[in-house]
Coordinates of C-alpha atoms and ligand atoms in Angstrom, one line a residue:
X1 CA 36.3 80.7 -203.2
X2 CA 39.6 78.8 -202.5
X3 CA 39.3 76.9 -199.0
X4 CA 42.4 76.8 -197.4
X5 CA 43.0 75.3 -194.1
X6 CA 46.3 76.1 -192.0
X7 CA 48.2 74.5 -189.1
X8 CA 49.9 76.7 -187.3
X9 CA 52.4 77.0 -184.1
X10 CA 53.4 79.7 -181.4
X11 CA 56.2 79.3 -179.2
X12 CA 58.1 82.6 -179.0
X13 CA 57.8 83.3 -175.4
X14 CA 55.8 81.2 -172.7
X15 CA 53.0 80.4 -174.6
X16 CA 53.0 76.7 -176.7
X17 CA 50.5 77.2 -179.2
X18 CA 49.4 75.1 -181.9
X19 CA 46.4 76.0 -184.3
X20 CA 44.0 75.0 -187.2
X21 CA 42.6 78.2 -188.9
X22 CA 40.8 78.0 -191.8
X23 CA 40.8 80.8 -194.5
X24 CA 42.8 83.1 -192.4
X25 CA 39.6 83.8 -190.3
X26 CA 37.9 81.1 -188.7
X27 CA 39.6 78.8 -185.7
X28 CA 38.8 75.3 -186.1
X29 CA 41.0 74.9 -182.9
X30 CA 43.3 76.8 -181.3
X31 CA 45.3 74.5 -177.9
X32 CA 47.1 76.9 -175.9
X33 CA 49.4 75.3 -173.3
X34 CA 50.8 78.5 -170.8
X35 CA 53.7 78.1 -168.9
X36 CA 53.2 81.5 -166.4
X37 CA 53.1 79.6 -163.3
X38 CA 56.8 77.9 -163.7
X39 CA 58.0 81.7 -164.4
X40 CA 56.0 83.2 -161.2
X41 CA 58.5 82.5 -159.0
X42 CA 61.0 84.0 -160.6
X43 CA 59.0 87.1 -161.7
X44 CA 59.4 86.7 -165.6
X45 CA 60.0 84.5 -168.4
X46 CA 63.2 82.3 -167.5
X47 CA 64.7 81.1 -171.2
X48 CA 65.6 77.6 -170.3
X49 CA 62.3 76.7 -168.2
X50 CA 60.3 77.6 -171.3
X51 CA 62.6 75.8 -174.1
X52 CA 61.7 72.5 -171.9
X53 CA 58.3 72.8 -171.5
X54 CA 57.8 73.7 -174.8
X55 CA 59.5 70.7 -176.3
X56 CA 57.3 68.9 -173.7
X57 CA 54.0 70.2 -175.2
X58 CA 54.4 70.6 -178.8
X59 CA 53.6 67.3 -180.0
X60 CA 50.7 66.5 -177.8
X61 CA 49.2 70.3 -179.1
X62 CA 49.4 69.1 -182.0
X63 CA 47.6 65.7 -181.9
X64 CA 45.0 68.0 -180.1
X65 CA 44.4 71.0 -182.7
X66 CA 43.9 68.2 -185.1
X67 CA 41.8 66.3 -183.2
X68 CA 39.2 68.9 -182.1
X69 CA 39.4 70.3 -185.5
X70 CA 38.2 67.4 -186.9
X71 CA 41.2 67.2 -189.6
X72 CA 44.1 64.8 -190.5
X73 CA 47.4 65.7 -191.7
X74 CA 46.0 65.4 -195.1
X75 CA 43.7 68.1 -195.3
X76 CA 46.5 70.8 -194.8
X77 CA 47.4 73.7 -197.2
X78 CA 50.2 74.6 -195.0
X79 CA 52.4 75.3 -192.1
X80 CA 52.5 78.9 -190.8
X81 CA 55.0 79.3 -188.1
X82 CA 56.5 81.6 -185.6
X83 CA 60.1 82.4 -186.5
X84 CA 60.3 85.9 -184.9
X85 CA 60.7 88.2 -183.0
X86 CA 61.3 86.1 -179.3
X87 CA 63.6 84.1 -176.9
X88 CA 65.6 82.2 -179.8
X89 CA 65.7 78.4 -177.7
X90 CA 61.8 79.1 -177.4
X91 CA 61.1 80.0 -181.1
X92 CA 63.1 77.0 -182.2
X93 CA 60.8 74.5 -180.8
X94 CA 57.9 76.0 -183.0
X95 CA 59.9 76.2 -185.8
X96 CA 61.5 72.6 -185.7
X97 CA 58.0 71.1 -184.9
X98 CA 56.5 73.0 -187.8
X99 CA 59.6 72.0 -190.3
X100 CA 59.5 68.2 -189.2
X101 CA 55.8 67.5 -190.1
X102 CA 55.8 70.2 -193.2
X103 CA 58.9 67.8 -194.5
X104 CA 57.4 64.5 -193.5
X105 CA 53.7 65.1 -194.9
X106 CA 55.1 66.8 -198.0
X107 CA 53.4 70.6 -196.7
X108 CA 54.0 73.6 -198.1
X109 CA 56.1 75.9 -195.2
X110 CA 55.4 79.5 -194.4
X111 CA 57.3 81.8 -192.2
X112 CA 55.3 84.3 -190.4
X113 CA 55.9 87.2 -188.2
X114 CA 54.8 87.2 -184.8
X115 CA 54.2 90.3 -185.0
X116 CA 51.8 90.2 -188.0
X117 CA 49.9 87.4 -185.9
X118 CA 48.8 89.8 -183.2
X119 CA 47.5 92.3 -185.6
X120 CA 46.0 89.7 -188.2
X121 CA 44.3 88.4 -185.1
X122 CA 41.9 91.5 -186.0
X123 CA 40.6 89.4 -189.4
X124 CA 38.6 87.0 -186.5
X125 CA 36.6 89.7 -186.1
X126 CA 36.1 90.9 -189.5
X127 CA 37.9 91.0 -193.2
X128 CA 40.1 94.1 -192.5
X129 CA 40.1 97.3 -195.0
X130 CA 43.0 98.7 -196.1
X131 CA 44.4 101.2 -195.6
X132 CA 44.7 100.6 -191.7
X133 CA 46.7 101.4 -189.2
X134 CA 47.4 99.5 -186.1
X135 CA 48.6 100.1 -182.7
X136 CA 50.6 96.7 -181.7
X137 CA 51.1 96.5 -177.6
X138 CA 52.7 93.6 -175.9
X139 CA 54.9 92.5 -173.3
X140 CA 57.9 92.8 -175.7
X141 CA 56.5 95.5 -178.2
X142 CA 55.3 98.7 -178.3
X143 CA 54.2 99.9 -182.2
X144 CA 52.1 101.8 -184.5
X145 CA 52.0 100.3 -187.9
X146 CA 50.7 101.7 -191.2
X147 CA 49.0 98.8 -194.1
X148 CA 48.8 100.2 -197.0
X149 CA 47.8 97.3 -198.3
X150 CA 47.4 93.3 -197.1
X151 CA 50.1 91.7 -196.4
X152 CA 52.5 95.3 -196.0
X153 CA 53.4 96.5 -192.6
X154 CA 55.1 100.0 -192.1
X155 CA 56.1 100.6 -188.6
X156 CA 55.5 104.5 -188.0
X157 CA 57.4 104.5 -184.4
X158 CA 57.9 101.9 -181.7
X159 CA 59.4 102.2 -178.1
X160 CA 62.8 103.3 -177.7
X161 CA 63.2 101.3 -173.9
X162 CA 60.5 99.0 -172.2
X163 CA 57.5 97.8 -173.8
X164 CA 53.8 98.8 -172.3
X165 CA 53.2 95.3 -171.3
X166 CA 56.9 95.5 -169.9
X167 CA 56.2 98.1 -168.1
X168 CA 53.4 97.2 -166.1
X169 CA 55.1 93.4 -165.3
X170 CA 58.2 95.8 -164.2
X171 CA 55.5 98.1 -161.7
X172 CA 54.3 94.7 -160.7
X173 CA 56.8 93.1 -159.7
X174 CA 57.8 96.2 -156.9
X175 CA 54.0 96.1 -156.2
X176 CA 53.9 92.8 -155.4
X177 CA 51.9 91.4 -158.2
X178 CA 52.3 87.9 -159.8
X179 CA 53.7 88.1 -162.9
X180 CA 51.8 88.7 -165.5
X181 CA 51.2 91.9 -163.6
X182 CA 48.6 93.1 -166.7
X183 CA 45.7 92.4 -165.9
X184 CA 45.9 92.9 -161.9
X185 CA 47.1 96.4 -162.4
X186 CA 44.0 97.3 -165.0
X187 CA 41.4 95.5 -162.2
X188 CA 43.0 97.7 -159.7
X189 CA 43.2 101.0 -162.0
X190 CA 39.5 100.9 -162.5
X191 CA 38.8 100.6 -158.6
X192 CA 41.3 103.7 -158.1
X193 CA 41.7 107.5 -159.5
X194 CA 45.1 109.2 -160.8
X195 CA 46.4 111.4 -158.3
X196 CA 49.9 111.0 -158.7
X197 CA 50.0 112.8 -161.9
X198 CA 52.9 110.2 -163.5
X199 CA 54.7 111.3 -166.8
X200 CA 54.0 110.6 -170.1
X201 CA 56.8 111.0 -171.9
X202 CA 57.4 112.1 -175.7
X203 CA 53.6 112.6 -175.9
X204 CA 54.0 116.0 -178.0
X205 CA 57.1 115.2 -179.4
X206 CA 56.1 114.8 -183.6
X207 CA 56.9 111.6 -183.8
X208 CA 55.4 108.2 -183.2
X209 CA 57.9 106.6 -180.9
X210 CA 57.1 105.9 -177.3
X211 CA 59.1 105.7 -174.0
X212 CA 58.1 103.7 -171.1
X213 CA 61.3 103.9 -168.8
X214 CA 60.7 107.0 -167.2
X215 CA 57.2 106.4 -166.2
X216 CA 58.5 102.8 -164.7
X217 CA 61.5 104.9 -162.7
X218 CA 58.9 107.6 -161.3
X219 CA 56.3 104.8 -160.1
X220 CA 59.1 102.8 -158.5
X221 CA 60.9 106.2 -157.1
X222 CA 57.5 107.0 -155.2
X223 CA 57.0 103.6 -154.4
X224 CA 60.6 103.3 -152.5
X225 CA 60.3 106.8 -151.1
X226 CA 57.0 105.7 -149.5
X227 CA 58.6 102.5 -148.3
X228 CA 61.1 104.7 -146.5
X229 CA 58.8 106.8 -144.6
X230 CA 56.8 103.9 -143.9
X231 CA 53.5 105.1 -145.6
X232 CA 51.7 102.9 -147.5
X233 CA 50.3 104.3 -151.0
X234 CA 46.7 103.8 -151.6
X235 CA 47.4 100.5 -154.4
X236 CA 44.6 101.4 -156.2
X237 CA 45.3 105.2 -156.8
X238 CA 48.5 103.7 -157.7
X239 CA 47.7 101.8 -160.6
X240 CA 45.1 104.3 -161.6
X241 CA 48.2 106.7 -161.9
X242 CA 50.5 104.2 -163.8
X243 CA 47.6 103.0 -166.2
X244 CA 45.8 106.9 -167.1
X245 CA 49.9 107.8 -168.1
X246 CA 50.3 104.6 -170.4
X247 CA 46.8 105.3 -171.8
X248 CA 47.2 108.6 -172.4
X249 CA 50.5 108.4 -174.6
X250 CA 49.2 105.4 -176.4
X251 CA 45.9 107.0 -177.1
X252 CA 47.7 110.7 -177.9
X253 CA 50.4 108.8 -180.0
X254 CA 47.3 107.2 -182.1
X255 CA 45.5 110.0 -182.2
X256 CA 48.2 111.9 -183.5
X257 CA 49.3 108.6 -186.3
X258 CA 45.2 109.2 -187.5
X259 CA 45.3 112.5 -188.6
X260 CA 48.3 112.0 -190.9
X261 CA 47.0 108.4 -192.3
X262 CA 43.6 108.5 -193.1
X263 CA 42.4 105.2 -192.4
X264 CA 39.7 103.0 -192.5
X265 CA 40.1 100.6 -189.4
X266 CA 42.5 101.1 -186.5
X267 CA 43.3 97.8 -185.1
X268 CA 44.3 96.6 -181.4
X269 CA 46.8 93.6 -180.6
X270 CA 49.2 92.2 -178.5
X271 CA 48.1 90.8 -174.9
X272 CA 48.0 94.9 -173.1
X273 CA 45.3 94.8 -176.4
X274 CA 43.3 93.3 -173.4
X275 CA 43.4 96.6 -171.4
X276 CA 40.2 97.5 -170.3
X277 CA 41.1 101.4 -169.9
X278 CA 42.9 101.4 -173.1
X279 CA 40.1 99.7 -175.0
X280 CA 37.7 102.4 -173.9
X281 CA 39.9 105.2 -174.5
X282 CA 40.1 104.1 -178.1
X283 CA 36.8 103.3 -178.5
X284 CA 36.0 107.7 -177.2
X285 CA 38.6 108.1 -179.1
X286 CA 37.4 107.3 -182.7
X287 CA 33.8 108.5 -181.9
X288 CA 35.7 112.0 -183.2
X289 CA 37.3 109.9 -186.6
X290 CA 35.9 107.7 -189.5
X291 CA 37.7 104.9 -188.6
X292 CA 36.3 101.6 -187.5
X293 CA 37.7 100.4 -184.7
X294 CA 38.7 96.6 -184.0
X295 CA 40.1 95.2 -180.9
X296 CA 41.3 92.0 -181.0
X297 CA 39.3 89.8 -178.9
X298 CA 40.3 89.5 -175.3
X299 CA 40.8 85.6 -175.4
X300 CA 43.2 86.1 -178.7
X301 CA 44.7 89.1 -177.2
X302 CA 47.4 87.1 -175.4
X303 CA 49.9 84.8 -177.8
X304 CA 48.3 82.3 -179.6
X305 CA 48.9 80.5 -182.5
X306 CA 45.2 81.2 -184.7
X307 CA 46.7 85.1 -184.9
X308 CA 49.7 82.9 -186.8
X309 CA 47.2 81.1 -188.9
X310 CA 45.3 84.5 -189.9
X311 CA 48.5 86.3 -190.6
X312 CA 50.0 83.2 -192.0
X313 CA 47.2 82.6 -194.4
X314 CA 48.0 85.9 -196.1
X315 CA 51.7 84.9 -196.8
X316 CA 50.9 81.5 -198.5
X317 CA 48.2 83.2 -200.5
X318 CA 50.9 85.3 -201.6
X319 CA 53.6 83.0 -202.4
X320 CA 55.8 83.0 -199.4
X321 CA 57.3 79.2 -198.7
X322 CA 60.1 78.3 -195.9
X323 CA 62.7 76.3 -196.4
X324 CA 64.0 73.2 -194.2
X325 CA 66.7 75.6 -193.6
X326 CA 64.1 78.5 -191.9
X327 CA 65.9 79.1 -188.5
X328 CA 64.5 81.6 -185.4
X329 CA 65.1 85.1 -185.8
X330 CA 65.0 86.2 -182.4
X331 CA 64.9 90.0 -183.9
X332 CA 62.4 90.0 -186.3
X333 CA 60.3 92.6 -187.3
X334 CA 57.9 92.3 -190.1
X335 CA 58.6 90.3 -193.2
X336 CA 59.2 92.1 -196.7
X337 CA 56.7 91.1 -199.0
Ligands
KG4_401 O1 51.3 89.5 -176.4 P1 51.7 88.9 -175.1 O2 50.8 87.7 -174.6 O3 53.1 88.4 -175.1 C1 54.1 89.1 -175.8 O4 54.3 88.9 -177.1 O5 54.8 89.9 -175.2 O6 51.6 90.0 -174.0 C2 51.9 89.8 -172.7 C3 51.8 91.1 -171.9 C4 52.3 91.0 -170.5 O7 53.2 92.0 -170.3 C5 51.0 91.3 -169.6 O8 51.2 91.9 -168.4 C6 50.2 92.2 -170.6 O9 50.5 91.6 -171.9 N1 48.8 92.2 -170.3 C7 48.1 93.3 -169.9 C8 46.8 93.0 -169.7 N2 46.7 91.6 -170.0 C9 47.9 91.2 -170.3 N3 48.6 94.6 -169.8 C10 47.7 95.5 -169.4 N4 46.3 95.2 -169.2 C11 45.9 94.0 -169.3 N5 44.6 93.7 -169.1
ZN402 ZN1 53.0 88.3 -178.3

């Protein structure tokens, strides 16, 4: 079997990430610098703070991953990178890091889908089967996609407004929660019950697409009204309420993805991956289907750049080389390949 062993960076929104994965599914190191608490203040991601400390990071990440992977320059394969989707100033940091040392140590360059990262992080957990279908959940995306095949992504439907992760930042933010509001919001769901009965939008609609605005304007609505009449809404029933309406259309929407492709593994990225009520509700869910189900792990669930290393490990097996020209495509979906 041919050993290959991959550097690989992340820097497409708050998270500097650089990697050493080797065969696409084992982390030989994987230094993850976050940035959350210089956007706190400000209640999201602000463009310019994270293009700074990213250039401020990148190099010392990089003398790390190598370090506690044991490696020098000169037992690399290649350089997977981040080039899209993303904040464009942040994705260019990655990208011009990973260009300089793939030109000066002669290493062979390979453009990789963010995207693709969070659902390749599923091959840490085992060698995926094909066909498989994914359900992709972030802060900035909201997809199913159908592989037919490695290295082939077909998105099925995706959000037409906010993203899941989106959302719940968005509810967090008028609740009072730090940003990331994610992971708050679940602790709280699970302490509460849903009795506001919030709507889930497009759920029966036939196709796969999803719509998170309207759920985001009703919580806020009943938020504000409540503010008004100075009653206070029980928090946790709150996020109970939010959390069973983004479940339940994520779950229905997959649900309804798996009877049309017969697959053999449904997989579970992106940081709201992490979800604890979402996790179980897929889990129930595919007691009823022959599909395996494979969350990505909680700690790769978030950005990271090992996912880039797993995903990017399938595009240099196949051929795929960047130029020194590469540049960030702050749009990106999937590659063609
Ligand atoms: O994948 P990610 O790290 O960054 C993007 O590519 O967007 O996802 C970050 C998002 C944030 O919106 C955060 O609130 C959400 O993931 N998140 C969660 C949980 N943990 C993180 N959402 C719901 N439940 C969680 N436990
Ligand atoms: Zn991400």
């Amino acid at each position: 079997m041919i050993v290959s062993i991959i550097l690989s960076f992340e820097s497409s929104a708050d998270e500097t990430s650089v990697a050493v994965v080797k065969d696409g599914n084992k982390i030989l190191s994987n230094e993850i610098a976050t940035q959350i608490k210089s956007h706190q203040r400000f209640g999201g991601i602000v463009p310019e703070v994270a293009s700074r400390h990213h250039i401020e990071r990148v190099t010392i990440l990089v003398d790390e991953a190598l370090a506690d992977a044991n490696i020098t320059y000169a037992d690399i394969d290649a350089i997977a990178v981040t080039y899209g989707p993303g904040l464009v100033g942040s994705l260019l940091i990655g990208v011009t890091a990973a260009k300089t040392i793939a030109w000066a140590h002669n290493i062979p360059l390979v453009p990789t889908s963010h995207l693709a990262g969070h659902i390749m992080a599923a091959r840490f957990v085992k060698p995926i089967e094909y066909p498989a279908l994914a359900l992709l959940v972030s802060g900035g995306h909201t997809e199913l996609v159908y592989l037919p095949r490695e290295g082939a992504f077909e998105v099925l439907g995706e959000t037409r407004d906010d993203a899941a992760g989106e959302s719940y930042d968005k509810v967090g933010r008028v609740m009072g929660i730090a940003y990331p509001a994610g992971k708050t919001i679940d602790e709280l769901a699970h302490q509460g019950k849903d009795t506001f009965n919030f709507p889930r939008a497009m759920e029966n609609d036939g196709t796969y697409e999803f719509s998170f605005s309207g759920l985001k304007s009703a919580f806020i609505n009943t938020y504000h009204n409540a503010q008004q009449r100075d009653e206070v809404l029980n928090k946790e029933n709150l996020a109970a309420s939010f959390q069973a309406a983004v479940v339940d259309v994520l779950v229905n929407k997959t649900a309804q993805a798996l009877d049309h492709y017969p697959v053999k593994q449904l997989l579970l990225g992106g940081g709201v991956a992490a979800n604890q009520g979402l996790r179980t509700a897929l889990a129930n869910l595919l007691a009823n289907y022959d599909t395996e189900f494979i969350p990505v792990p909680l700690k790769l669930a978030g950005d990271n750049a090992a996912m880039i290393g797993a995903a990017g490990e399938i595009f240099y097996r196949k051929g795929r080389r960047g130029t020194y020209d590469l540049n960030a495509d702050p749009s990106l979906e999937f590659e063609e390949y």
